[in-house]
mmCIF file of C-alpha atoms in Angstrom:
data_model
loop_
_atom_site.group_PDB
_atom_site.id
_atom_site.type_symbol
_atom_site.label_atom_id
_atom_site.label_comp_id
_atom_site.label_asym_id
_atom_site.label_seq_id
_atom_site.Cartn_x
_atom_site.Cartn_y
_atom_site.Cartn_z
ATOM 1 C CA ASN A 30 -7.967 20.380 -58.307
ATOM 2 C CA ALA A 31 -9.550 23.698 -58.148
ATOM 3 C CA GLY A 32 -6.783 26.468 -58.066
ATOM 4 C CA VAL A 33 -6.410 29.877 -55.549
ATOM 5 C CA MET A 34 -10.325 30.764 -54.711
ATOM 6 C CA GLN A 35 -11.284 34.032 -54.213
ATOM 7 C CA ASN A 36 -14.048 35.662 -53.240
ATOM 8 C CA PRO A 37 -15.977 38.099 -53.347
ATOM 9 C CA ARG A 38 -14.551 38.970 -56.915
ATOM 10 C CA HIS A 39 -15.546 42.434 -56.213
ATOM 11 C CA LEU A 40 -16.185 43.919 -53.213
ATOM 12 C CA VAL A 41 -17.573 47.819 -52.519
ATOM 13 C CA ARG A 42 -17.548 49.573 -49.684
ATOM 14 C CA ARG A 43 -18.586 52.619 -48.076
ATOM 15 C CA ARG A 44 -15.928 54.959 -46.128
ATOM 16 C CA GLY A 45 -15.693 53.847 -42.637
ATOM 17 C CA GLN A 46 -16.879 49.868 -43.448
ATOM 18 C CA GLU A 47 -15.328 46.913 -42.992
ATOM 19 C CA ALA A 48 -13.714 44.557 -45.880
ATOM 20 C CA ARG A 49 -13.218 41.321 -45.939
ATOM 21 C CA LEU A 50 -11.625 39.407 -48.166
ATOM 22 C CA ARG A 51 -10.799 35.491 -47.945
ATOM 23 C CA CYS A 52 -8.220 33.683 -49.923
ATOM 24 C CA SER A 53 -8.635 29.439 -49.823
ATOM 25 C CA PRO A 54 -5.310 27.665 -51.448
ATOM 26 C CA MET A 55 -4.572 24.839 -53.704
ATOM 27 C CA LYS A 56 -5.280 22.350 -51.872
ATOM 28 C CA GLY A 57 -1.911 20.669 -50.065
ATOM 29 C CA HIS A 58 -0.705 24.052 -49.613
ATOM 30 C CA SER A 59 0.351 25.702 -46.748
ATOM 31 C CA HIS A 60 1.652 29.054 -47.367
ATOM 32 C CA VAL A 61 -0.304 32.129 -48.753
ATOM 33 C CA TYR A 62 1.054 35.345 -49.566
ATOM 34 C CA TRP A 63 -1.608 38.756 -49.608
ATOM 35 C CA TYR A 64 -0.547 41.540 -52.469
ATOM 36 C CA ARG A 65 -2.193 44.211 -53.764
ATOM 37 C CA GLN A 66 -2.308 45.824 -57.158
ATOM 38 C CA LEU A 67 -2.797 49.657 -57.217
ATOM 39 C CA PRO A 68 -3.955 50.799 -60.730
ATOM 40 C CA GLU A 69 -1.283 50.742 -63.136
ATOM 41 C CA GLU A 70 1.131 49.062 -60.810
ATOM 42 C CA GLY A 71 2.559 46.287 -59.685
ATOM 43 C CA LEU A 72 2.183 43.720 -57.103
ATOM 44 C CA LYS A 73 3.329 44.723 -53.468
ATOM 45 C CA PHE A 74 3.619 42.204 -50.899
ATOM 46 C CA MET A 75 1.201 42.668 -48.059
ATOM 47 C CA VAL A 76 1.939 39.097 -45.748
ATOM 48 C CA TYR A 77 3.058 35.591 -46.021
ATOM 49 C CA LEU A 78 1.552 34.164 -43.574
ATOM 50 C CA GLN A 79 1.811 29.534 -42.572
ATOM 51 C CA LYS A 80 -1.519 27.633 -41.219
ATOM 52 C CA GLU A 81 -2.241 29.776 -37.569
ATOM 53 C CA ASN A 82 0.983 31.383 -37.987
ATOM 54 C CA ILE A 83 1.743 35.201 -39.994
ATOM 55 C CA ILE A 84 5.634 34.577 -41.166
ATOM 56 C CA ASP A 85 6.803 38.197 -42.756
ATOM 57 C CA GLU A 86 3.659 41.544 -42.160
ATOM 58 C CA SER A 87 6.207 43.635 -43.201
ATOM 59 C CA GLY A 88 4.426 45.204 -45.940
ATOM 60 C CA MET A 89 1.463 45.405 -44.323
ATOM 61 C CA PRO A 90 0.426 48.817 -42.546
ATOM 62 C CA LYS A 91 0.193 49.692 -39.345
ATOM 63 C CA GLU A 92 -3.479 50.927 -38.867
ATOM 64 C CA ARG A 93 -6.888 49.245 -39.778
ATOM 65 C CA PHE A 94 -4.641 45.817 -41.592
ATOM 66 C CA SER A 95 -4.869 42.659 -39.954
ATOM 67 C CA ALA A 96 -4.696 38.182 -41.879
ATOM 68 C CA GLU A 97 -4.538 35.756 -40.912
ATOM 69 C CA PHE A 98 -4.749 31.549 -41.736
ATOM 70 C CA PRO A 99 -6.342 29.487 -39.658
ATOM 71 C CA LYS A 100 -6.412 25.297 -39.117
ATOM 72 C CA GLU A 101 -9.763 25.525 -40.811
ATOM 73 C CA GLY A 102 -10.576 27.422 -43.460
ATOM 74 C CA PRO A 103 -9.702 30.258 -45.723
ATOM 75 C CA SER A 104 -7.023 33.412 -44.808
ATOM 76 C CA ILE A 105 -8.671 36.374 -44.566
ATOM 77 C CA LEU A 106 -7.488 39.404 -44.760
ATOM 78 C CA ARG A 107 -9.084 41.989 -43.075
ATOM 79 C CA ILE A 108 -8.938 45.730 -43.900
ATOM 80 C CA GLN A 109 -11.195 48.624 -41.533
ATOM 81 C CA GLN A 110 -12.833 51.531 -41.621
ATOM 82 C CA VAL A 111 -11.149 51.540 -45.067
ATOM 83 C CA VAL A 112 -10.705 54.589 -46.879
ATOM 84 C CA ARG A 113 -10.837 55.789 -50.645
ATOM 85 C CA GLY A 114 -6.878 54.990 -50.622
ATOM 86 C CA ASP A 115 -7.432 51.229 -49.618
ATOM 87 C CA SER A 116 -9.574 50.795 -53.551
ATOM 88 C CA ALA A 117 -7.471 48.558 -55.203
ATOM 89 C CA ALA A 118 -7.024 44.949 -56.287
ATOM 90 C CA TYR A 119 -6.038 42.366 -54.193
ATOM 91 C CA PHE A 120 -4.168 38.931 -55.098
ATOM 92 C CA CYS A 121 -3.741 35.797 -52.751
ATOM 93 C CA ALA A 122 -1.178 33.575 -54.082
ATOM 94 C CA SER A 123 -0.461 29.910 -52.342
ATOM 95 C CA SER A 124 2.344 27.360 -52.478
ATOM 96 C CA PRO A 125 2.850 24.281 -51.001
ATOM 97 C CA GLY A 126 5.859 25.053 -49.312
ATOM 98 C CA VAL A 127 9.528 27.320 -49.973
ATOM 99 C CA GLY A 128 11.544 26.119 -52.172
ATOM 100 C CA MET A 129 13.436 28.321 -55.020
ATOM 101 C CA ASN A 130 11.657 27.201 -57.578
ATOM 102 C CA THR A 131 8.618 26.523 -55.737
ATOM 103 C CA GLU A 132 6.132 28.676 -58.346
ATOM 104 C CA ALA A 133 3.362 31.100 -56.023
ATOM 105 C CA PHE A 134 0.362 30.020 -57.880
ATOM 106 C CA PHE A 135 -2.395 33.902 -57.508
ATOM 107 C CA GLY A 136 -6.497 33.906 -57.517
ATOM 108 C CA GLN A 137 -8.155 35.975 -60.228
ATOM 109 C CA GLY A 138 -7.948 38.591 -57.271
ATOM 110 C CA THR A 139 -10.423 40.963 -55.441
ATOM 111 C CA ARG A 140 -10.925 44.442 -56.519
ATOM 112 C CA LEU A 141 -12.148 47.243 -53.500
ATOM 113 C CA THR A 142 -13.191 49.891 -54.855
ATOM 114 C CA VAL A 143 -14.332 52.524 -51.549
ATOM 115 C CA VAL A 144 -16.980 55.239 -52.096
ATOM 116 C CA ALA B 25 16.676 49.519 -52.819
ATOM 117 C CA GLN B 26 14.428 48.498 -55.871
ATOM 118 C CA LYS B 27 14.781 44.818 -56.365
ATOM 119 C CA ILE B 28 13.007 44.005 -59.405
ATOM 120 C CA THR B 29 13.689 46.850 -62.157
ATOM 121 C CA GLN B 30 11.259 47.071 -65.565
ATOM 122 C CA THR B 31 12.477 50.107 -66.696
ATOM 123 C CA GLN B 32 9.948 49.938 -70.160
ATOM 124 C CA PRO B 33 6.867 51.093 -69.444
ATOM 125 C CA GLY B 34 5.515 49.605 -73.201
ATOM 126 C CA MET B 35 6.131 48.036 -75.936
ATOM 127 C CA PHE B 36 5.039 47.455 -79.006
ATOM 128 C CA VAL B 37 5.828 44.468 -81.382
ATOM 129 C CA GLN B 38 4.256 42.523 -84.823
ATOM 130 C CA GLU B 39 2.114 39.396 -84.411
ATOM 131 C CA LYS B 40 4.762 36.540 -85.516
ATOM 132 C CA GLU B 41 7.659 39.006 -84.712
ATOM 133 C CA ALA B 42 10.163 37.955 -81.772
ATOM 134 C CA VAL B 43 10.406 41.135 -78.435
ATOM 135 C CA THR B 44 12.724 40.692 -75.155
ATOM 136 C CA LEU B 45 10.698 41.835 -71.852
ATOM 137 C CA ASP B 46 13.686 43.375 -69.852
ATOM 138 C CA CYS B 47 14.011 42.100 -65.993
ATOM 139 C CA THR B 48 17.326 43.759 -63.957
ATOM 140 C CA TYR B 49 17.069 42.473 -60.431
ATOM 141 C CA ASP B 50 19.090 42.816 -56.490
ATOM 142 C CA THR B 51 20.400 40.652 -54.459
ATOM 143 C CA SER B 52 23.639 39.237 -52.304
ATOM 144 C CA ASP B 53 21.843 36.231 -52.117
ATOM 145 C CA GLN B 54 23.612 33.235 -53.878
ATOM 146 C CA SER B 55 20.329 30.916 -53.866
ATOM 147 C CA TYR B 56 16.791 32.890 -55.546
ATOM 148 C CA GLY B 57 14.583 32.356 -58.204
ATOM 149 C CA LEU B 58 13.350 34.964 -60.839
ATOM 150 C CA PHE B 59 9.854 34.450 -62.076
ATOM 151 C CA TRP B 60 8.134 36.269 -64.835
ATOM 152 C CA TYR B 61 4.014 36.661 -64.877
ATOM 153 C CA LYS B 62 2.021 38.082 -67.721
ATOM 154 C CA GLN B 63 -1.543 40.127 -66.492
ATOM 155 C CA PRO B 64 -4.038 40.152 -69.357
ATOM 156 C CA SER B 65 -6.392 43.009 -69.069
ATOM 157 C CA SER B 66 -8.819 39.880 -67.223
ATOM 158 C CA GLY B 67 -6.934 40.767 -64.316
ATOM 159 C CA GLU B 68 -5.266 37.227 -63.654
ATOM 160 C CA MET B 69 -2.025 36.718 -62.805
ATOM 161 C CA ILE B 70 -0.325 33.591 -64.856
ATOM 162 C CA PHE B 71 2.479 32.289 -63.981
ATOM 163 C CA LEU B 72 4.949 31.714 -67.236
ATOM 164 C CA ILE B 73 8.696 31.262 -66.545
ATOM 165 C CA TYR B 74 11.346 30.510 -63.860
ATOM 166 C CA GLN B 75 15.144 30.340 -63.694
ATOM 167 C CA GLY B 76 17.150 29.309 -61.006
ATOM 168 C CA SER B 77 20.632 31.374 -60.525
ATOM 169 C CA TYR B 78 21.683 27.414 -60.263
ATOM 170 C CA ASP B 79 20.366 26.239 -63.403
ATOM 171 C CA GLU B 80 22.954 26.946 -65.681
ATOM 172 C CA GLN B 81 20.864 26.684 -69.058
ATOM 173 C CA ASN B 82 18.180 29.541 -70.155
ATOM 174 C CA ALA B 83 14.873 28.252 -69.300
ATOM 175 C CA THR B 84 12.071 27.694 -72.062
ATOM 176 C CA GLU B 85 8.852 27.323 -71.739
ATOM 177 C CA GLY B 86 7.201 26.850 -75.426
ATOM 178 C CA ARG B 87 7.548 30.154 -77.341
ATOM 179 C CA TYR B 88 8.368 31.643 -74.232
ATOM 180 C CA SER B 89 12.496 32.040 -72.553
ATOM 181 C CA LEU B 90 14.855 33.697 -69.690
ATOM 182 C CA ASN B 91 17.643 35.184 -71.038
ATOM 183 C CA PHE B 92 19.370 34.533 -67.802
ATOM 184 C CA GLN B 93 23.046 36.289 -67.258
ATOM 185 C CA LYS B 94 24.351 35.925 -63.967
ATOM 186 C CA ALA B 95 26.959 38.350 -63.594
ATOM 187 C CA ARG B 96 24.715 41.350 -65.093
ATOM 188 C CA LYS B 97 21.737 40.227 -63.412
ATOM 189 C CA SER B 98 19.661 40.483 -65.601
ATOM 190 C CA ALA B 99 16.714 38.164 -66.686
ATOM 191 C CA ASN B 100 15.095 39.485 -69.560
ATOM 192 C CA LEU B 101 11.087 37.327 -71.306
ATOM 193 C CA VAL B 102 11.614 36.435 -74.867
ATOM 194 C CA ILE B 103 8.935 35.599 -76.813
ATOM 195 C CA SER B 104 9.168 33.914 -80.346
ATOM 196 C CA ALA B 105 6.823 34.351 -83.039
ATOM 197 C CA SER B 106 4.218 37.076 -80.882
ATOM 198 C CA GLN B 107 0.470 35.996 -80.991
ATOM 199 C CA LEU B 108 -2.709 38.563 -80.276
ATOM 200 C CA GLY B 109 -3.329 37.194 -77.566
ATOM 201 C CA ASP B 110 -0.010 38.016 -75.517
ATOM 202 C CA SER B 111 -0.889 41.462 -75.078
ATOM 203 C CA ALA B 112 -1.077 42.189 -71.338
ATOM 204 C CA MET B 113 0.754 43.603 -68.936
ATOM 205 C CA TYR B 114 4.067 40.770 -67.924
ATOM 206 C CA PHE B 115 5.899 41.690 -64.586
ATOM 207 C CA CYS B 116 9.219 40.166 -63.202
ATOM 208 C CA ALA B 117 9.783 38.817 -59.534
ATOM 209 C CA MET B 118 11.978 37.324 -57.422
ATOM 210 C CA ARG B 119 12.066 35.687 -55.226
ATOM 211 C CA GLU B 120 14.414 35.555 -52.120
ATOM 212 C CA PHE B 121 16.136 32.746 -50.016
ATOM 213 C CA PRO B 122 17.748 35.327 -47.166
ATOM 214 C CA SER B 123 20.621 34.156 -44.687
ATOM 215 C CA GLU B 124 19.577 36.614 -42.316
ATOM 216 C CA GLY B 125 16.825 37.776 -41.972
ATOM 217 C CA GLY B 126 13.132 38.566 -44.285
ATOM 218 C CA SER B 127 11.420 35.588 -45.518
ATOM 219 C CA GLU B 128 11.166 33.732 -49.228
ATOM 220 C CA LYS B 129 8.116 36.021 -50.264
ATOM 221 C CA LEU B 130 8.430 37.160 -53.994
ATOM 222 C CA VAL B 131 8.857 40.984 -55.122
ATOM 223 C CA PHE B 132 7.263 42.034 -58.039
ATOM 224 C CA GLY B 133 8.817 44.715 -60.140
ATOM 225 C CA LYS B 134 5.974 46.907 -61.408
ATOM 226 C CA GLY B 135 5.490 45.163 -64.647
ATOM 227 C CA MET B 136 5.797 46.639 -68.759
ATOM 228 C CA LYS B 137 3.013 46.849 -70.466
ATOM 229 C CA LEU B 138 2.856 45.056 -74.835
ATOM 230 C CA THR B 139 0.430 45.456 -77.470
ATOM 231 C CA VAL B 140 0.862 43.180 -80.610
ATOM 232 C CA ASN B 141 -0.227 44.858 -83.541
ATOM 233 C CA PRO B 142 -1.778 42.295 -85.612
#
């Protein structure tokens, strides 16, 4: 049973380009969370999605960032017109549902570097 | 207001000794879950232990135990018999179940760095 798969592991983009980060949740998991980790900091919540629905996007910047989790295929975090401040590690987590003791399983992250 | 507070920026411990990592939380909900994750230098997030707000017993998982003091809103992680491989960042997190609004996302503290010395 494969874990949460994120790709690419490392992504380099020039300022102004688009970054697309992919997350395939664990088999049977329908809940996906995206987090951003700046250097030397904790994980900041960005968005929580279920299949075809955005449940909570309170942590997403209002501009340039979007996320989707289609019926088929991975969840995508898209960052348009990247800036240097977008350089960070982006983690995806999945869970099978909701519940107090429902653990979130994390992928290995995508390290985005904007040059 | 910060939901999860980890005040220790870094700690050093001798191999084979026990160490306690502090975590306090803030919530007005009755139902919530508390988690600890480990992040080694390789970067992945590794789940360690979970404690539910209604659990009467402190959670234990191998060398990890959670010292849950509900009235004080603290959920400290205790690592017994430290090993060199325990050197990593440690994050405390909480999952709330708000009765009105919000979602049951995990909220993380800023983490703390543990270094185990030989």
